[in-house]
mmCIF file of C-alpha atoms in Angstrom:
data_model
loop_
_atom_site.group_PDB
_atom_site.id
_atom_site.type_symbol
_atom_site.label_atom_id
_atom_site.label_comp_id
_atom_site.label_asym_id
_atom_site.label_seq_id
_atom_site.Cartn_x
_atom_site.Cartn_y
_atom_site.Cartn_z
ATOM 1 C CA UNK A 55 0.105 4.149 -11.615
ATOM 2 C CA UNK A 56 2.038 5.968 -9.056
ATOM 3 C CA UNK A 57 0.820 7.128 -5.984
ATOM 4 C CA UNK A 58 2.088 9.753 -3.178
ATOM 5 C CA UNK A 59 3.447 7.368 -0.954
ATOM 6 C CA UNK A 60 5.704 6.231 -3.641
ATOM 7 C CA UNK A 61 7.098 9.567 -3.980
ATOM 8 C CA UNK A 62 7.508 9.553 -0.250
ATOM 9 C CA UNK A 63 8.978 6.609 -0.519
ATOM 10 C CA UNK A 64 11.664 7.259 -2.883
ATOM 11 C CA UNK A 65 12.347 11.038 -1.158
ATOM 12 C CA UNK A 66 13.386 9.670 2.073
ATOM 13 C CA UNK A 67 13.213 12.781 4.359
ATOM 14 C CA UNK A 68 12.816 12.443 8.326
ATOM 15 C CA UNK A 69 9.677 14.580 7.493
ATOM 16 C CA UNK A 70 8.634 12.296 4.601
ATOM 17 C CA UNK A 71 8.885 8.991 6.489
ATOM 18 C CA UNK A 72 6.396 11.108 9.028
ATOM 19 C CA UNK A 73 3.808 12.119 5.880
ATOM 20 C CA UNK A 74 4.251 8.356 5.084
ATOM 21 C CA UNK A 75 3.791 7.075 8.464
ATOM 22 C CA UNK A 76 0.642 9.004 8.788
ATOM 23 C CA UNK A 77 -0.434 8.193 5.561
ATOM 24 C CA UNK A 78 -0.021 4.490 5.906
ATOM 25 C CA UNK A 79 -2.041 4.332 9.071
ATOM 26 C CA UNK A 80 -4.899 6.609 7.664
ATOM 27 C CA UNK A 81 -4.969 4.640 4.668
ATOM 28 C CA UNK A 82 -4.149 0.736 5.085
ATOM 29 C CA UNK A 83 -4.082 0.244 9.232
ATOM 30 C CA UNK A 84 -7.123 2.103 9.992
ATOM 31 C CA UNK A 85 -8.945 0.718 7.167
ATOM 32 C CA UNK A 86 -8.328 -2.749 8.059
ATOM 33 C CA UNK A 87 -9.204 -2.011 11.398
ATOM 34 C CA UNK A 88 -12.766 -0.776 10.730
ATOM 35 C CA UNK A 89 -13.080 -3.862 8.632
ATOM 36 C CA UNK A 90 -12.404 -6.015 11.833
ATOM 37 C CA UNK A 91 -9.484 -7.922 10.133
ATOM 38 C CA UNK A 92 -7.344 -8.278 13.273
ATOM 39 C CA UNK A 93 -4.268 -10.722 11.949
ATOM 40 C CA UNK A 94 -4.425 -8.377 8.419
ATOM 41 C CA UNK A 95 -4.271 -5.233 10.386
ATOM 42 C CA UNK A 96 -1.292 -6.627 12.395
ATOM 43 C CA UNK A 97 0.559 -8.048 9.180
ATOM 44 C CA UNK A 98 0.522 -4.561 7.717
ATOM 45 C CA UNK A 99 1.068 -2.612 10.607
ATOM 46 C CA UNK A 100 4.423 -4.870 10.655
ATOM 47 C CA UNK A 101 5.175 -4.453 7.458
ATOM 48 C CA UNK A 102 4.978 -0.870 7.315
ATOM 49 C CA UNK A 103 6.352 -0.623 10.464
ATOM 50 C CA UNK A 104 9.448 -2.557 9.221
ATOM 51 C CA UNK A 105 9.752 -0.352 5.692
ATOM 52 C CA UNK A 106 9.705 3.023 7.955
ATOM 53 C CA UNK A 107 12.924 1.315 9.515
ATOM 54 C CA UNK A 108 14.505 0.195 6.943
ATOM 55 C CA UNK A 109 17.611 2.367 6.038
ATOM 56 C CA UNK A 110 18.416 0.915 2.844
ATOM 57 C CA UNK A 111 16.743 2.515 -0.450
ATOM 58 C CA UNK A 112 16.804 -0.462 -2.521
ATOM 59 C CA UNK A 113 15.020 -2.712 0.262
ATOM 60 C CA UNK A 114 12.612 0.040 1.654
ATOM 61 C CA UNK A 115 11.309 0.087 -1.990
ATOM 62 C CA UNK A 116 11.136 -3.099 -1.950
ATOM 63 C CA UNK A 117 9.489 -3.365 1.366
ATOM 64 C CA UNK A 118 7.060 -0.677 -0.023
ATOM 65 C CA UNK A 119 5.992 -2.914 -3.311
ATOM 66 C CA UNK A 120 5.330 -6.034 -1.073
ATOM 67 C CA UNK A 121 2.982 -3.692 1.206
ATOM 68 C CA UNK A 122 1.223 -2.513 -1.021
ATOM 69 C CA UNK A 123 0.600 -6.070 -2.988
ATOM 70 C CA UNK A 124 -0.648 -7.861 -0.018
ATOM 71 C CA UNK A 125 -3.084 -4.528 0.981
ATOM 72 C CA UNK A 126 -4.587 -4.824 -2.196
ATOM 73 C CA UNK A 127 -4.695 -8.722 -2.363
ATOM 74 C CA UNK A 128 -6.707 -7.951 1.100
ATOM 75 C CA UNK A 129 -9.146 -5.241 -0.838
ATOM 76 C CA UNK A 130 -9.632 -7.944 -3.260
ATOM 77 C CA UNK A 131 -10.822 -10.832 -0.789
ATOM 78 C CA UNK A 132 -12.773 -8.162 1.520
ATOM 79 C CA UNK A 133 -14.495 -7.057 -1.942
ATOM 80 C CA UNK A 134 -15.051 -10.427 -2.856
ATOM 81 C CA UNK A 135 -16.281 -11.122 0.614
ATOM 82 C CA UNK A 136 -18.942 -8.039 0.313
ATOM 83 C CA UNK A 137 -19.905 -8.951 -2.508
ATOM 84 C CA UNK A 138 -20.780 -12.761 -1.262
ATOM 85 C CA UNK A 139 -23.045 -11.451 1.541
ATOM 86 C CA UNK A 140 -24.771 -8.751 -0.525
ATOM 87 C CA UNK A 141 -25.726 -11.874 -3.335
ATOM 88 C CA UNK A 142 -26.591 -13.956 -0.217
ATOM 89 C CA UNK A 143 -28.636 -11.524 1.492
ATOM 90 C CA UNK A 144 -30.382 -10.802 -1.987
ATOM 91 C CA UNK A 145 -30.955 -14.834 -2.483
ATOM 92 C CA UNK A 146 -33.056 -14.748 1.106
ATOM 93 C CA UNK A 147 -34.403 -11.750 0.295
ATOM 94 C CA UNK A 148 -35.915 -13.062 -2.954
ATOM 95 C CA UNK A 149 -36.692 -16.706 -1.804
ATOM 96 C CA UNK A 150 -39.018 -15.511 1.352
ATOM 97 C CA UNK A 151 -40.881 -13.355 -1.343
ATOM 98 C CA UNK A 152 -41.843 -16.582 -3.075
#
């Protein structure tokens, strides 16, 4: 399941670590910014930040398939965490009808 910023990745091109940089802010910075996840935001923002200055291939790649790991290990326990309130919510919801 390959994705655009692995192509990036693997192309390194002063205008591909820009596409990449962008990318990676739209996509996993922001993101865990709206969510309010301070100390996630900053982990990532570090990591990525640490990938686009990496001049190794090998270890960039590398760099890239931890990033990505951890942002969707994040997804997961924000999902999970959505999906807690929503049951929650629906619990209250059900027990002051009764």
């Amino acid at each position: 399941n390959k994705l655009a910023m692995d192509y990036l990745v693997s192309n390194w091109t002063p205008e591909n670590k820009r596409l990449l940089q962008i990318g990676l802010q739209s996509w996993m910075v922001s993101r865990l910014e709206r969510w309010g996840v301070t100390s996630w935001m900053e982990d990532i923002q570090s990591k990525v930040q640490a990938m686009l200055g990496e001049g190794n291939k090998d270890r960039r790649s590398a760099l890239w398939m931890e990033t990505k790991a951890e942002f969707a290990q994040y997804e997961t326990v924000a999902a999970t965490s959505i999906l807690e309130m929503a049951l929650w919510k629906t619990e209250i919801e059900y027990e002051s009808s009764n």
